[in-house]
Amino acid sequence: MLADLLASALRYEGWEVTTAGTGIAAVRSAQEIDPDVIVLDIMLPDFDGLEVMRRVRGHSPNVPVLFLTAKDAVEDRVAGLTAGGDDYVTKPFSLEEVVARLRALLRRSGASEEKPASLLEVGDLRMDEDSHEVWRGEDEIQLTATEFELLRYLMRNPRRVLSKPQILDRVWNYDFGGQANIVELYISYLRRKIDKGREPMIHTMRGVGYVLKPAAGADERV
């Protein structure tokens, strides 16, 4: 689903993301969470995004809203903006553009975009994103640039099964036409450095992808 791909990309950027599959769920989430910014699709299964916008505005009149839609006619864009939307992106779109537009909306609204914490922790595995240092317990682990990016993606999505296409897109920024052997290769490199002689943290979900979880018996910090 498009919502899942976008949510994954935003989480990778360090943002907390909540998704909703219907207009009713979207309104309920907006009321419960009081979000800093909303990404809203015009086409929803129960009622459209414009109605969601009207209901959300009744509770959170100042929250920025970015509309995503396949409708690119001028009248559709005008309708979305008139309903209270702050920006409008038509499909297909690039994830980089959406992220840039969301950041611009946050700046204009005065909402603070918190910088993701420099230190990532999953169990006894730690990563300093600024210094590019990695430790398993008390042992420092030396990684290549690509190994570091792959591990960072896994650590930013702990307990989430990540498919090979997802990993290719986020770490290498392209795909190999279905040939994802390079992912398997670099996962094996990481396992030698992260898991060798220890309880494993990197797990293969056959036919699905890979997941990083705290080792059994370890402090389950995430």
Short mmCIF file of N, CA and C in Angstrom, two decimals, residues 35 77 80 93 131 145:
data_model
loop_
_atom_site.label_atom_id
_atom_site.label_comp_id
_atom_site.label_asym_id
_atom_site.label_seq_id
_atom_site.Cartn_x
_atom_site.Cartn_y
_atom_site.Cartn_z
N PRO A 35 -1.67 15.63 15.81
CA PRO A 35 -0.42 15.55 15.06
C PRO A 35 0.15 16.91 14.70
N ARG A 77 -7.55 20.57 -7.24
CA ARG A 77 -6.54 21.19 -6.39
C ARG A 77 -7.14 22.37 -5.63
N GLY A 80 -9.34 21.13 -2.78
CA GLY A 80 -8.57 20.66 -1.64
C GLY A 80 -8.00 21.79 -0.82
N PHE A 93 4.38 10.54 -7.25
CA PHE A 93 5.23 11.57 -6.67
C PHE A 93 6.49 10.91 -6.11
N SER A 131 28.71 9.89 14.71
CA SER A 131 30.12 9.46 14.65
C SER A 131 30.31 8.20 13.83
N ALA A 145 30.74 1.61 4.80
CA ALA A 145 29.67 2.60 4.64
C ALA A 145 28.33 1.94 4.30
#
